[in-house]
Tab-separated table of C-alpha atoms in Angstrom:
chain	number	residue	atom	x	y	z
A	1128	UNK	CA	64.244	91.151	111.735
A	1129	UNK	CA	62.166	94.120	112.346
A	1130	UNK	CA	61.641	93.369	115.712
A	1131	UNK	CA	65.275	93.417	116.357
A	1132	UNK	CA	66.042	96.350	114.377
A	1133	UNK	CA	63.121	98.189	116.696
A	1134	UNK	CA	64.386	96.923	119.889
A	1135	UNK	CA	67.680	98.326	118.589
A	1136	UNK	CA	66.304	101.840	117.697
A	1137	UNK	CA	67.085	101.183	114.069
A	1138	UNK	CA	64.207	101.759	111.176
A	1139	UNK	CA	64.404	99.389	108.951
A	1140	UNK	CA	65.422	100.839	105.186
A	1141	UNK	CA	65.752	104.161	106.705
A	1142	UNK	CA	69.198	104.037	108.907
A	1143	UNK	CA	70.922	107.208	108.566
A	1144	UNK	CA	74.147	108.547	109.829
A	1145	UNK	CA	74.702	110.063	113.305
A	1146	UNK	CA	76.105	113.239	114.650
A	1147	UNK	CA	75.987	112.849	118.641
A	1148	UNK	CA	72.416	111.544	119.038
A	1149	UNK	CA	71.074	113.349	116.326
A	1150	UNK	CA	69.930	111.426	113.494
A	1151	UNK	CA	71.083	112.774	109.837
A	1152	UNK	CA	68.279	113.615	107.644
A	1153	UNK	CA	67.509	112.192	104.631
A	1154	UNK	CA	69.199	114.044	101.803
A	1155	UNK	CA	68.565	113.252	98.280
A	1156	UNK	CA	71.625	114.390	96.857
A	1157	UNK	CA	73.414	112.562	99.498
A	1158	UNK	CA	74.573	109.060	98.467
A	1159	UNK	CA	72.340	106.299	100.274
A	1160	UNK	CA	73.876	102.716	100.476
A	1161	UNK	CA	72.058	99.432	100.286
A	1162	UNK	CA	72.983	97.076	103.143
A	1163	UNK	CA	72.517	93.343	102.139
A	1164	UNK	CA	72.744	90.330	104.395
A	1165	UNK	CA	75.549	88.021	103.064
A	1166	UNK	CA	73.373	84.966	104.190
A	1167	UNK	CA	70.520	85.226	101.655
A	1168	UNK	CA	71.557	88.619	99.589
A	1169	UNK	CA	68.342	90.625	100.898
A	1170	UNK	CA	68.658	93.833	101.486
A	1171	UNK	CA	68.081	94.753	105.301
A	1172	UNK	CA	68.283	98.659	105.194
A	1173	UNK	CA	69.782	101.803	103.433
A	1174	UNK	CA	72.004	104.276	105.068
A	1175	UNK	CA	72.832	107.584	104.131
A	1176	UNK	CA	76.730	108.358	103.817
A	1177	UNK	CA	77.858	111.320	105.409
A	1178	UNK	CA	79.718	114.228	103.415
A	1179	UNK	CA	82.915	115.982	104.176
A	1180	UNK	CA	80.373	118.873	105.724
A	1181	UNK	CA	78.729	116.063	108.064
A	1182	UNK	CA	82.395	114.685	108.985
A	1183	UNK	CA	83.052	118.426	110.002
A	1184	UNK	CA	80.028	118.910	112.508
A	1185	UNK	CA	80.859	115.722	114.031
A	1186	UNK	CA	84.926	116.149	114.789
A	1187	UNK	CA	83.535	119.934	116.181
A	1188	UNK	CA	81.461	118.192	118.663
A	1189	UNK	CA	84.218	115.472	119.552
A	1190	UNK	CA	86.854	118.129	119.968
A	1191	UNK	CA	84.142	120.059	122.342
A	1192	UNK	CA	83.371	117.278	124.479
A	1193	UNK	CA	87.273	115.895	124.918
A	1194	UNK	CA	88.043	119.569	126.343
A	1195	UNK	CA	85.296	118.858	129.024
A	1196	UNK	CA	85.982	114.813	129.549
A	1197	UNK	CA	89.842	115.207	130.294
A	1198	UNK	CA	88.722	117.101	133.501
A	1199	UNK	CA	86.392	114.287	134.842
A	1200	UNK	CA	88.359	112.124	137.434
A	1201	UNK	CA	89.372	108.691	135.694
A	1202	UNK	CA	87.458	106.815	138.284
A	1203	UNK	CA	84.051	108.622	137.296
A	1204	UNK	CA	84.949	108.116	133.434
A	1205	UNK	CA	84.778	104.222	134.486
A	1206	UNK	CA	81.795	104.533	135.834
A	1207	UNK	CA	80.130	105.810	132.735
A	1208	UNK	CA	81.578	102.793	130.850
A	1209	UNK	CA	80.512	100.843	133.542
A	1210	UNK	CA	76.922	101.789	132.753
A	1211	UNK	CA	77.449	101.263	129.255
A	1212	UNK	CA	78.472	97.517	129.768
A	1213	UNK	CA	75.529	97.107	131.772
A	1214	UNK	CA	73.666	98.332	128.645
A	1215	UNK	CA	75.457	96.365	126.370
A	1216	UNK	CA	74.437	93.404	128.821
A	1217	UNK	CA	70.953	94.113	128.305
A	1218	UNK	CA	70.849	93.969	124.073
A	1219	UNK	CA	73.384	91.209	124.213
A	1220	UNK	CA	70.962	88.959	122.343
A	1221	UNK	CA	69.745	91.529	119.818
A	1222	UNK	CA	73.079	92.989	118.967
A	1223	UNK	CA	74.724	89.341	118.205
A	1224	UNK	CA	71.567	88.906	116.133
A	1225	UNK	CA	72.278	92.237	114.110
A	1226	UNK	CA	75.668	91.269	113.769
A	1227	UNK	CA	75.020	87.933	111.975
A	1228	UNK	CA	72.446	88.941	110.109
A	1229	UNK	CA	74.610	92.086	108.711
A	1230	UNK	CA	78.143	90.335	108.816
A	1231	UNK	CA	77.182	86.849	108.595
A	1232	UNK	CA	79.381	85.134	111.221
A	1233	UNK	CA	77.751	82.283	113.281
A	1234	UNK	CA	75.481	83.496	115.975
A	1235	UNK	CA	77.615	81.760	118.595
A	1236	UNK	CA	80.506	83.675	117.381
A	1237	UNK	CA	78.514	86.917	117.321
A	1238	UNK	CA	77.453	86.089	120.750
A	1239	UNK	CA	81.084	86.024	121.969
A	1240	UNK	CA	81.618	89.189	119.779
A	1241	UNK	CA	78.998	91.190	122.138
A	1242	UNK	CA	80.573	89.503	124.757
A	1243	UNK	CA	83.822	90.827	124.339
A	1244	UNK	CA	82.807	94.478	124.239
A	1245	UNK	CA	81.135	93.462	127.734
A	1246	UNK	CA	84.401	92.065	129.122
A	1247	UNK	CA	86.340	95.264	127.742
A	1248	UNK	CA	83.919	97.401	129.648
A	1249	UNK	CA	84.551	95.561	132.751
A	1250	UNK	CA	88.468	95.752	132.021
A	1251	UNK	CA	88.238	99.349	131.563
A	1252	UNK	CA	86.486	100.122	134.655
A	1253	UNK	CA	89.007	98.174	136.733
A	1254	UNK	CA	91.661	100.180	134.618
A	1255	UNK	CA	90.656	103.535	135.464
A	1256	UNK	CA	92.121	103.321	138.746
A	1257	UNK	CA	95.467	102.281	137.709
A	1258	UNK	CA	96.759	104.648	134.714
A	1259	UNK	CA	99.565	104.685	136.883
A	1260	UNK	CA	103.140	106.741	136.158
A	1261	UNK	CA	106.341	106.025	137.266
A	1262	UNK	CA	108.446	107.713	140.388
A	1263	UNK	CA	112.436	108.020	139.786
A	1264	UNK	CA	115.125	108.972	141.770
A	1265	UNK	CA	116.782	112.196	140.432
A	1266	UNK	CA	120.475	112.670	140.067
A	1267	UNK	CA	119.930	116.197	141.826
A	1268	UNK	CA	119.507	116.611	145.413
A	1269	UNK	CA	115.975	117.864	146.986
A	1270	UNK	CA	114.593	117.014	143.364
A	1271	UNK	CA	111.770	114.788	142.728
A	1272	UNK	CA	111.421	113.482	139.193
A	1273	UNK	CA	108.101	111.188	138.406
A	1274	UNK	CA	106.192	110.652	135.054
A	1275	UNK	CA	102.224	111.157	134.900
A	1276	UNK	CA	99.926	110.204	131.611
A	1277	UNK	CA	97.441	112.827	130.048
A	1278	UNK	CA	94.392	112.344	127.517
A	1279	UNK	CA	95.368	112.814	124.109
A	1280	UNK	CA	91.793	114.424	122.807
A	1281	UNK	CA	89.960	113.022	120.173
A	1282	UNK	CA	90.399	109.271	118.895
A	1283	UNK	CA	89.302	108.114	115.470
A	1284	UNK	CA	88.406	104.768	115.260
A	1285	UNK	CA	88.246	103.087	111.771
A	1286	UNK	CA	87.183	99.394	111.904
A	1287	UNK	CA	86.663	96.702	109.869
A	1288	UNK	CA	83.747	94.658	108.647
A	1289	UNK	CA	84.709	91.220	110.308
A	1290	UNK	CA	84.754	92.225	113.756
A	1291	UNK	CA	82.113	95.019	113.429
A	1292	UNK	CA	81.554	96.109	117.313
A	1293	UNK	CA	84.366	94.217	119.390
A	1294	UNK	CA	87.239	95.945	118.204
A	1295	UNK	CA	85.564	99.492	118.036
A	1296	UNK	CA	85.135	98.712	121.887
A	1297	UNK	CA	88.529	97.715	122.619
A	1298	UNK	CA	89.555	101.037	121.373
A	1299	UNK	CA	86.485	103.163	122.425
A	1300	UNK	CA	86.194	101.957	126.290
A	1301	UNK	CA	89.946	101.947	126.877
A	1302	UNK	CA	90.023	105.951	125.254
A	1303	UNK	CA	87.141	107.039	127.325
A	1304	UNK	CA	88.428	105.868	130.646
A	1305	UNK	CA	91.922	107.265	129.509
A	1306	UNK	CA	90.015	111.073	128.723
A	1307	UNK	CA	89.527	111.014	125.262
A	1308	UNK	CA	86.452	111.570	123.111
A	1309	UNK	CA	85.765	108.696	120.363
A	1310	UNK	CA	85.015	109.262	116.789
A	1311	UNK	CA	83.927	105.933	115.320
A	1312	UNK	CA	84.197	105.259	111.249
A	1313	UNK	CA	82.979	101.754	111.042
A	1314	UNK	CA	83.339	99.669	107.671
A	1315	UNK	CA	80.759	100.712	104.839
A	1316	UNK	CA	80.011	97.346	104.784
A	1317	UNK	CA	78.853	96.659	108.320
A	1318	UNK	CA	77.199	100.397	109.495
A	1319	UNK	CA	73.905	99.212	110.994
A	1320	UNK	CA	75.531	97.311	114.087
A	1321	UNK	CA	77.754	100.632	114.672
A	1322	UNK	CA	74.192	102.362	114.553
A	1323	UNK	CA	72.809	100.153	117.098
A	1324	UNK	CA	75.910	100.655	119.613
A	1325	UNK	CA	75.610	104.210	119.260
A	1326	UNK	CA	71.979	104.292	120.021
A	1327	UNK	CA	72.877	102.238	123.220
A	1328	UNK	CA	75.833	104.064	124.131
A	1329	UNK	CA	73.895	107.910	123.470
A	1330	UNK	CA	71.272	106.695	126.142
A	1331	UNK	CA	73.745	106.238	128.521
A	1332	UNK	CA	75.423	109.653	127.830
A	1333	UNK	CA	72.016	111.247	128.038
A	1334	UNK	CA	71.274	109.953	131.030
A	1335	UNK	CA	74.225	111.116	132.680
A	1336	UNK	CA	73.878	114.715	131.227
A	1337	UNK	CA	77.230	114.597	129.372
A	1338	UNK	CA	78.256	116.149	125.991
A	1339	UNK	CA	76.432	114.174	122.985
A	1340	UNK	CA	80.125	114.400	121.352
A	1341	UNK	CA	82.016	112.221	123.582
A	1342	UNK	CA	81.015	109.275	121.326
A	1343	UNK	CA	80.164	110.199	117.510
A	1344	UNK	CA	79.800	108.277	114.606
A	1345	UNK	CA	80.010	109.123	111.028
A	1346	UNK	CA	79.110	106.216	108.313
A	1347	UNK	CA	81.017	107.000	104.967
A	1348	UNK	CA	83.434	105.517	102.283
A	1349	UNK	CA	87.147	105.565	101.869
A	1350	UNK	CA	86.973	109.116	101.162
A	1351	UNK	CA	85.757	110.078	104.780
A	1352	UNK	CA	88.640	107.643	106.111
A	1353	UNK	CA	91.180	110.017	104.319
A	1354	UNK	CA	89.899	113.177	105.849
A	1355	UNK	CA	89.552	111.498	109.052
A	1356	UNK	CA	93.556	110.285	108.696
A	1357	UNK	CA	94.611	113.930	107.772
A	1358	UNK	CA	93.003	115.967	110.340
A	1359	UNK	CA	94.985	117.769	112.931
A	1360	UNK	CA	92.180	117.467	115.490
A	1361	UNK	CA	92.272	113.678	115.381
A	1362	UNK	CA	94.861	113.173	117.900
A	1363	UNK	CA	94.881	109.293	117.406
A	1364	UNK	CA	94.118	107.339	114.510
A	1365	UNK	CA	93.445	103.818	115.186
A	1366	UNK	CA	92.471	101.714	112.057
A	1367	UNK	CA	91.774	98.066	111.440
A	1368	UNK	CA	91.957	96.673	108.071
A	1369	UNK	CA	94.249	95.801	105.206
A	1370	UNK	CA	97.875	96.183	105.049
A	1371	UNK	CA	97.157	98.181	102.257
A	1372	UNK	CA	94.935	100.309	104.035
A	1373	UNK	CA	96.911	100.615	107.116
A	1374	UNK	CA	99.891	102.215	104.464
A	1375	UNK	CA	97.598	104.826	103.234
A	1376	UNK	CA	96.582	105.965	106.435
A	1377	UNK	CA	100.046	105.831	107.964
A	1378	UNK	CA	101.348	108.184	105.276
A	1379	UNK	CA	98.575	110.612	105.547
A	1380	UNK	CA	98.821	110.744	109.618
A	1381	UNK	CA	102.665	110.546	109.229
A	1382	UNK	CA	102.573	113.689	106.953
A	1383	UNK	CA	100.942	115.754	109.893
A	1384	UNK	CA	103.259	114.044	112.317
A	1385	UNK	CA	100.125	112.506	113.983
A	1386	UNK	CA	99.748	109.507	116.153
A	1387	UNK	CA	98.229	106.026	114.698
A	1388	UNK	CA	97.408	102.820	116.075
A	1389	UNK	CA	97.615	100.233	113.196
A	1390	UNK	CA	95.925	96.681	113.336
A	1391	UNK	CA	96.199	95.043	109.866
A	1392	UNK	CA	96.371	92.168	108.028
A	1393	UNK	CA	97.680	88.377	109.390
A	1394	UNK	CA	99.049	85.488	107.665
A	1395	UNK	CA	98.851	83.160	110.850
A	1396	UNK	CA	100.494	79.506	110.684
A	1397	UNK	CA	99.998	76.673	113.258
A	1398	UNK	CA	103.155	74.258	113.695
A	1399	UNK	CA	102.461	70.759	114.599
A	1400	UNK	CA	105.734	68.724	115.839
A	1401	UNK	CA	105.943	65.134	115.789
A	1402	UNK	CA	105.200	64.986	119.706
A	1403	UNK	CA	101.723	66.672	119.123
A	1404	UNK	CA	98.329	65.788	120.661
A	1405	UNK	CA	96.703	65.347	117.056
A	1406	UNK	CA	93.003	65.631	118.281
A	1407	UNK	CA	93.918	68.978	119.824
A	1408	UNK	CA	95.798	70.044	117.152
A	1409	UNK	CA	92.981	69.135	114.005
A	1410	UNK	CA	90.588	70.810	116.224
A	1411	UNK	CA	92.220	73.863	116.460
A	1412	UNK	CA	93.121	74.026	112.891
A	1413	UNK	CA	89.877	73.611	111.654
A	1414	UNK	CA	88.167	76.241	113.864
A	1415	UNK	CA	91.232	78.760	113.056
A	1416	UNK	CA	90.921	78.013	109.548
A	1417	UNK	CA	87.129	78.197	108.781
A	1418	UNK	CA	85.784	80.054	111.940
A	1419	UNK	CA	83.965	83.394	110.744
A	1420	UNK	CA	84.473	81.822	107.377
A	1421	UNK	CA	88.230	82.720	107.470
A	1422	UNK	CA	87.583	86.306	108.000
A	1423	UNK	CA	89.380	86.632	111.322
A	1424	UNK	CA	92.534	88.665	111.193
A	1425	UNK	CA	93.989	85.689	113.472
A	1426	UNK	CA	92.386	83.192	111.058
A	1427	UNK	CA	94.829	80.071	110.661
A	1428	UNK	CA	95.922	80.482	106.863
A	1429	UNK	CA	98.926	78.153	107.089
A	1430	UNK	CA	99.632	74.687	108.821
A	1431	UNK	CA	103.125	73.647	108.982
A	1432	UNK	CA	103.554	69.521	109.643
A	1433	UNK	CA	106.376	67.434	110.337
A	1434	UNK	CA	106.724	65.018	107.976
A	1435	UNK	CA	106.558	61.940	110.035
A	1436	UNK	CA	102.769	62.661	110.878
A	1437	UNK	CA	102.222	64.887	107.992
A	1438	UNK	CA	100.173	62.153	106.133
A	1439	UNK	CA	98.238	61.380	109.191
A	1440	UNK	CA	97.225	65.033	109.544
A	1441	UNK	CA	96.118	65.387	105.757
A	1442	UNK	CA	93.820	62.505	105.903
A	1443	UNK	CA	92.350	63.866	109.098
A	1444	UNK	CA	91.536	67.253	107.733
A	1445	UNK	CA	90.433	66.152	104.482
A	1446	UNK	CA	87.807	63.864	106.768
A	1447	UNK	CA	86.881	66.552	108.869
A	1448	UNK	CA	86.255	69.029	106.048
A	1449	UNK	CA	84.095	66.658	104.157
A	1450	UNK	CA	81.663	66.572	107.131
A	1451	UNK	CA	81.541	70.545	107.993
A	1452	UNK	CA	78.216	71.927	107.406
A	1453	UNK	CA	77.752	75.020	105.441
A	1454	UNK	CA	74.621	77.125	106.072
A	1455	UNK	CA	72.797	80.101	107.768
A	1456	UNK	CA	74.834	81.107	110.433
A	1457	UNK	CA	71.572	81.115	112.781
A	1458	UNK	CA	71.257	77.257	112.680
A	1459	UNK	CA	72.967	75.311	115.443
A	1460	UNK	CA	74.413	72.984	113.409
A	1461	UNK	CA	76.353	74.902	110.904
A	1462	UNK	CA	80.199	75.435	111.330
A	1463	UNK	CA	80.576	77.662	108.249
A	1464	UNK	CA	78.550	80.907	107.204
A	1465	UNK	CA	78.932	83.206	104.716
A	1466	UNK	CA	81.657	85.713	103.453
A	1467	UNK	CA	80.937	89.396	103.349
A	1468	UNK	CA	80.072	89.758	99.841
A	1469	UNK	CA	80.685	88.792	95.909
A	1470	UNK	CA	83.888	90.375	95.845
A	1471	UNK	CA	85.312	88.519	98.622
A	1472	UNK	CA	84.067	85.427	96.941
A	1473	UNK	CA	86.245	86.396	93.412
A	1474	UNK	CA	88.912	87.413	95.586
A	1475	UNK	CA	88.775	83.848	96.867
A	1476	UNK	CA	88.993	82.515	93.434
A	1477	UNK	CA	91.420	84.654	92.365
A	1478	UNK	CA	93.725	83.637	95.005
A	1479	UNK	CA	92.979	80.007	94.601
A	1480	UNK	CA	94.000	80.197	90.692
A	1481	UNK	CA	97.236	81.580	91.229
A	1482	UNK	CA	98.157	79.214	93.820
A	1483	UNK	CA	97.382	76.176	91.904
A	1484	UNK	CA	99.213	77.816	88.623
A	1485	UNK	CA	102.298	77.706	90.980
A	1486	UNK	CA	102.046	74.034	91.321
A	1487	UNK	CA	100.086	73.719	94.370
A	1488	UNK	CA	97.420	71.236	94.804
A	1489	UNK	CA	93.826	71.314	95.695
A	1490	UNK	CA	92.534	68.605	98.439
A	1491	UNK	CA	89.641	69.894	99.744
A	1492	UNK	CA	87.116	72.545	98.705
A	1493	UNK	CA	88.010	75.031	96.147
A	1494	UNK	CA	84.463	76.240	94.801
A	1495	UNK	CA	81.383	78.212	95.946
A	1496	UNK	CA	78.733	76.116	97.786
A	1497	UNK	CA	74.782	76.842	97.097
A	1498	UNK	CA	72.435	76.711	99.997
A	1499	UNK	CA	68.864	75.731	99.690
A	1500	UNK	CA	66.794	78.283	100.221
A	1501	UNK	CA	69.723	80.981	100.788
A	1502	UNK	CA	70.758	80.942	96.898
A	1503	UNK	CA	71.659	84.815	97.098
A	1504	UNK	CA	74.289	83.904	100.000
A	1505	UNK	CA	77.884	84.232	99.569
A	1506	UNK	CA	79.098	80.622	100.528
A	1507	UNK	CA	82.429	78.940	100.121
A	1508	UNK	CA	83.440	75.569	100.561
A	1509	UNK	CA	86.325	75.654	103.077
A	1510	UNK	CA	89.427	74.690	101.138
A	1511	UNK	CA	92.720	73.051	101.309
A	1512	UNK	CA	95.970	74.030	99.398
A	1513	UNK	CA	98.899	71.474	99.780
A	1514	UNK	CA	102.269	72.969	99.016
A	1515	UNK	CA	105.780	71.950	99.180
A	1516	UNK	CA	108.703	73.780	101.029
A	1517	UNK	CA	109.846	75.119	97.644
A	1518	UNK	CA	106.583	76.381	96.966
A	1519	UNK	CA	107.373	80.015	96.513
A	1520	UNK	CA	104.954	82.545	95.065
A	1521	UNK	CA	103.133	86.002	96.253
A	1522	UNK	CA	100.007	84.121	96.605
A	1523	UNK	CA	101.141	82.346	99.973
A	1524	UNK	CA	102.572	85.850	101.481
A	1525	UNK	CA	99.097	87.191	100.661
A	1526	UNK	CA	96.177	87.272	103.090
A	1527	UNK	CA	93.229	85.337	101.747
A	1528	UNK	CA	90.017	86.577	103.659
A	1529	UNK	CA	88.084	83.314	103.216
A	1530	UNK	CA	88.192	79.912	104.577
A	1531	UNK	CA	91.697	78.750	102.460
A	1532	UNK	CA	94.182	76.939	104.330
A	1533	UNK	CA	97.917	76.287	102.534
A	1534	UNK	CA	99.411	72.852	103.877
A	1535	UNK	CA	103.057	72.714	104.235
A	1536	UNK	CA	105.632	70.074	105.262
A	1537	UNK	CA	108.945	70.712	107.135
A	1538	UNK	CA	111.373	68.278	108.398
A	1539	UNK	CA	114.250	68.049	110.498
A	1540	UNK	CA	114.079	70.495	113.741
A	1541	UNK	CA	111.515	72.575	114.922
A	1542	UNK	CA	113.785	75.947	114.102
A	1543	UNK	CA	112.907	75.133	110.232
A	1544	UNK	CA	109.320	75.197	110.916
A	1545	UNK	CA	109.829	78.615	112.778
A	1546	UNK	CA	111.416	79.776	109.601
A	1547	UNK	CA	108.815	78.752	107.428
A	1548	UNK	CA	106.221	80.320	109.557
A	1549	UNK	CA	108.493	83.789	109.773
A	1550	UNK	CA	108.920	83.760	106.136
A	1551	UNK	CA	105.677	85.874	105.332
A	1552	UNK	CA	105.075	89.930	105.550
A	1553	UNK	CA	102.722	89.452	108.169
A	1554	UNK	CA	103.664	88.829	111.888
A	1555	UNK	CA	100.241	89.048	114.153
A	1556	UNK	CA	99.466	85.222	115.431
A	1557	UNK	CA	101.137	81.942	115.636
A	1558	UNK	CA	100.934	78.966	117.263
A	1559	UNK	CA	102.782	75.404	118.036
A	1560	UNK	CA	101.371	72.281	119.236
A	1561	UNK	CA	103.984	69.919	120.752
A	1562	UNK	CA	104.438	68.414	123.819
A	1563	UNK	CA	108.192	68.878	123.934
A	1564	UNK	CA	109.251	71.690	126.394
A	1565	UNK	CA	112.486	72.582	124.796
A	1566	UNK	CA	110.430	73.049	121.368
A	1567	UNK	CA	107.723	75.295	122.896
A	1568	UNK	CA	110.351	77.284	124.775
A	1569	UNK	CA	112.079	77.665	121.196
A	1570	UNK	CA	109.039	78.544	119.488
A	1571	UNK	CA	108.456	81.613	122.298
A	1572	UNK	CA	112.458	82.696	122.641
A	1573	UNK	CA	113.703	85.806	120.779
A	1574	UNK	CA	114.745	83.538	118.242
A	1575	UNK	CA	111.288	82.017	117.462
A	1576	UNK	CA	107.792	83.156	116.466
A	1577	UNK	CA	108.274	86.988	115.121
A	1578	UNK	CA	104.514	87.369	115.719
A	1579	UNK	CA	102.805	89.962	118.272
A	1580	UNK	CA	100.570	86.713	119.298
A	1581	UNK	CA	102.351	83.416	119.660
A	1582	UNK	CA	100.562	80.076	121.409
A	1583	UNK	CA	101.152	76.751	122.371
A	1584	UNK	CA	98.645	73.801	122.272
A	1585	UNK	CA	96.083	76.129	121.388
A	1586	UNK	CA	95.014	77.665	118.070
A	1587	UNK	CA	95.695	81.189	116.270
A	1588	UNK	CA	92.393	82.356	117.005
A	1589	UNK	CA	90.683	83.376	120.330
A	1590	UNK	CA	92.536	85.957	121.827
A	1591	UNK	CA	91.284	87.104	125.207
A	1592	UNK	CA	90.808	91.047	125.872
A	1593	UNK	CA	93.460	90.940	128.940
A	1594	UNK	CA	96.424	90.439	126.822
A	1595	UNK	CA	97.846	93.499	124.160
A	1596	UNK	CA	96.199	92.234	120.799
A	1597	UNK	CA	98.387	93.171	117.625
A	1598	UNK	CA	101.665	92.247	115.322
A	1599	UNK	CA	104.467	93.070	113.862
A	1600	UNK	CA	105.864	93.673	110.376
A	1601	UNK	CA	102.978	94.345	108.083
A	1602	UNK	CA	100.423	93.702	110.784
A	1603	UNK	CA	101.222	97.471	111.881
A	1604	UNK	CA	102.961	97.169	114.975
A	1605	UNK	CA	100.116	98.281	117.259
A	1606	UNK	CA	98.434	97.080	120.343
A	1607	UNK	CA	94.858	97.175	121.346
A	1608	UNK	CA	92.781	96.060	124.141
A	1609	UNK	CA	94.665	94.546	127.976
A	1610	UNK	CA	97.692	94.922	129.295
A	1611	UNK	CA	99.387	98.341	129.203
A	1612	UNK	CA	98.025	99.008	125.695
A	1613	UNK	CA	95.997	102.056	127.304
A	1614	UNK	CA	99.299	103.896	127.043
A	1615	UNK	CA	98.499	104.120	123.344
A	1616	UNK	CA	95.932	106.409	124.312
A	1617	UNK	CA	97.516	109.156	126.367
A	1618	UNK	CA	100.525	111.330	126.219
A	1619	UNK	CA	103.513	110.718	128.548
A	1620	UNK	CA	104.672	113.434	130.523
A	1621	UNK	CA	108.014	113.660	132.517
A	1622	UNK	CA	108.000	116.042	135.860
A	1623	UNK	CA	111.073	117.110	138.019
A	1624	UNK	CA	109.998	119.504	141.144
A	1625	UNK	CA	112.950	121.086	142.874
A	1626	UNK	CA	112.283	121.360	146.272
A	1627	UNK	CA	115.624	123.287	147.379
A	1628	UNK	CA	117.151	126.595	147.356
A	1629	UNK	CA	119.669	125.632	145.006
A	1630	UNK	CA	119.742	125.275	141.240
A	1631	UNK	CA	121.680	122.207	140.374
A	1632	UNK	CA	122.223	121.052	136.622
A	1633	UNK	CA	121.847	117.752	135.423
A	1634	UNK	CA	124.964	115.849	134.573
A	1635	UNK	CA	126.867	118.177	136.820
A	1636	UNK	CA	127.077	120.989	134.368
A	1637	UNK	CA	128.347	124.396	135.994
A	1638	UNK	CA	126.677	127.602	134.736
A	1639	UNK	CA	127.220	130.281	136.804
A	1640	UNK	CA	125.966	133.753	136.170
């Protein structure tokens, strides 16, 4: 562990907040937060939490850097992001190791998360030459009308613990090629990975003689997040987390008529129809439900199965769940690692108790797991709760950030399954397994899934960076990563140029003086 932290520029038990490339000095008056690994409960390091005064220093540097950065041509901004991607490649294994150590996800998944950072850098480099506007015909003679896009200024990024580095990069690399400075407030549960990324990025910034405020980092609690959300110098607040957190951020940002991009909770469902390939479907369900210990925003929470195949799917799942290996996420044979902390374990028990009191039936898991040698870890046995279509409660409408899956039957046409799927407040990811072309098209139609992501014959997890990521309803409506999500980080300007000697007005209005 010490070798990994050292290679990433972090001193064990002495990590601090950063403004630009300056490490914050320890102050006994400020709060220091111990960081424990969810794998065994042991302390990895302690980080000094930033004060409001520290935040003010950080945002001032970001504002200064943004004034310069917007004048740099976009392809040259892309070159800096290309160098960042290359630096991340050199540290891929160490970063993945730290993600696993601090957050608890399987090492293979952590490698995939760091690869997402590398991939989004590649995507952003190409994007830096494609920040295009449109040209429209003017109704007035000898006029040209077009639109162009300009940087916003400073983008504030509030990230969650479950993807401690990837989601930051989705925002930061796109925002950077768009001409913005980025201020990052990571989850206080996973600050070490943020510090490591900041070290890597700042080295690139220094080597190119760029302002240190181009990428800044502030480690703080919710109070710092509120200050950031209410700061008019933050031109866009991109926040990833729970729906409750998103509502709070939206209210604060809305009061100052600011812009926010929200990627919030999910309550994702997979529908399995009678024609489905069950081997394929069950594999997707298991990964979606237990991958990252159920802590992905795209994790599969609900499984909606036609009654014709319900018992077979139920039996297959119970059998597979009984074979899952729970243990250290560094071990290749492990299927399920820990959840982030003891509070997550308690939340799991609370939701399970609520579901059972409403008449649901526990058919797999339902208890904490103790792993030999890792007794201090936060391990939960993957759980399946069986419900009926009449099962109505606040429990199933809430997102459970743990490996708990609700199993629900449906009968009749696929529209009934789609109605069950859509009957929750969230609208992030969805999937259907079917070989029936008509069913798949109905699922993808305007009357089908109401989610931002709708998949056919693949699960709810594992979105690629090329597509816009995000969802509707309580998921927040924001879009990050690919497609035209870059427009969120820029402001649109419509321009009209008159190259005649006349002054005709639009809509044929006459105004003679």
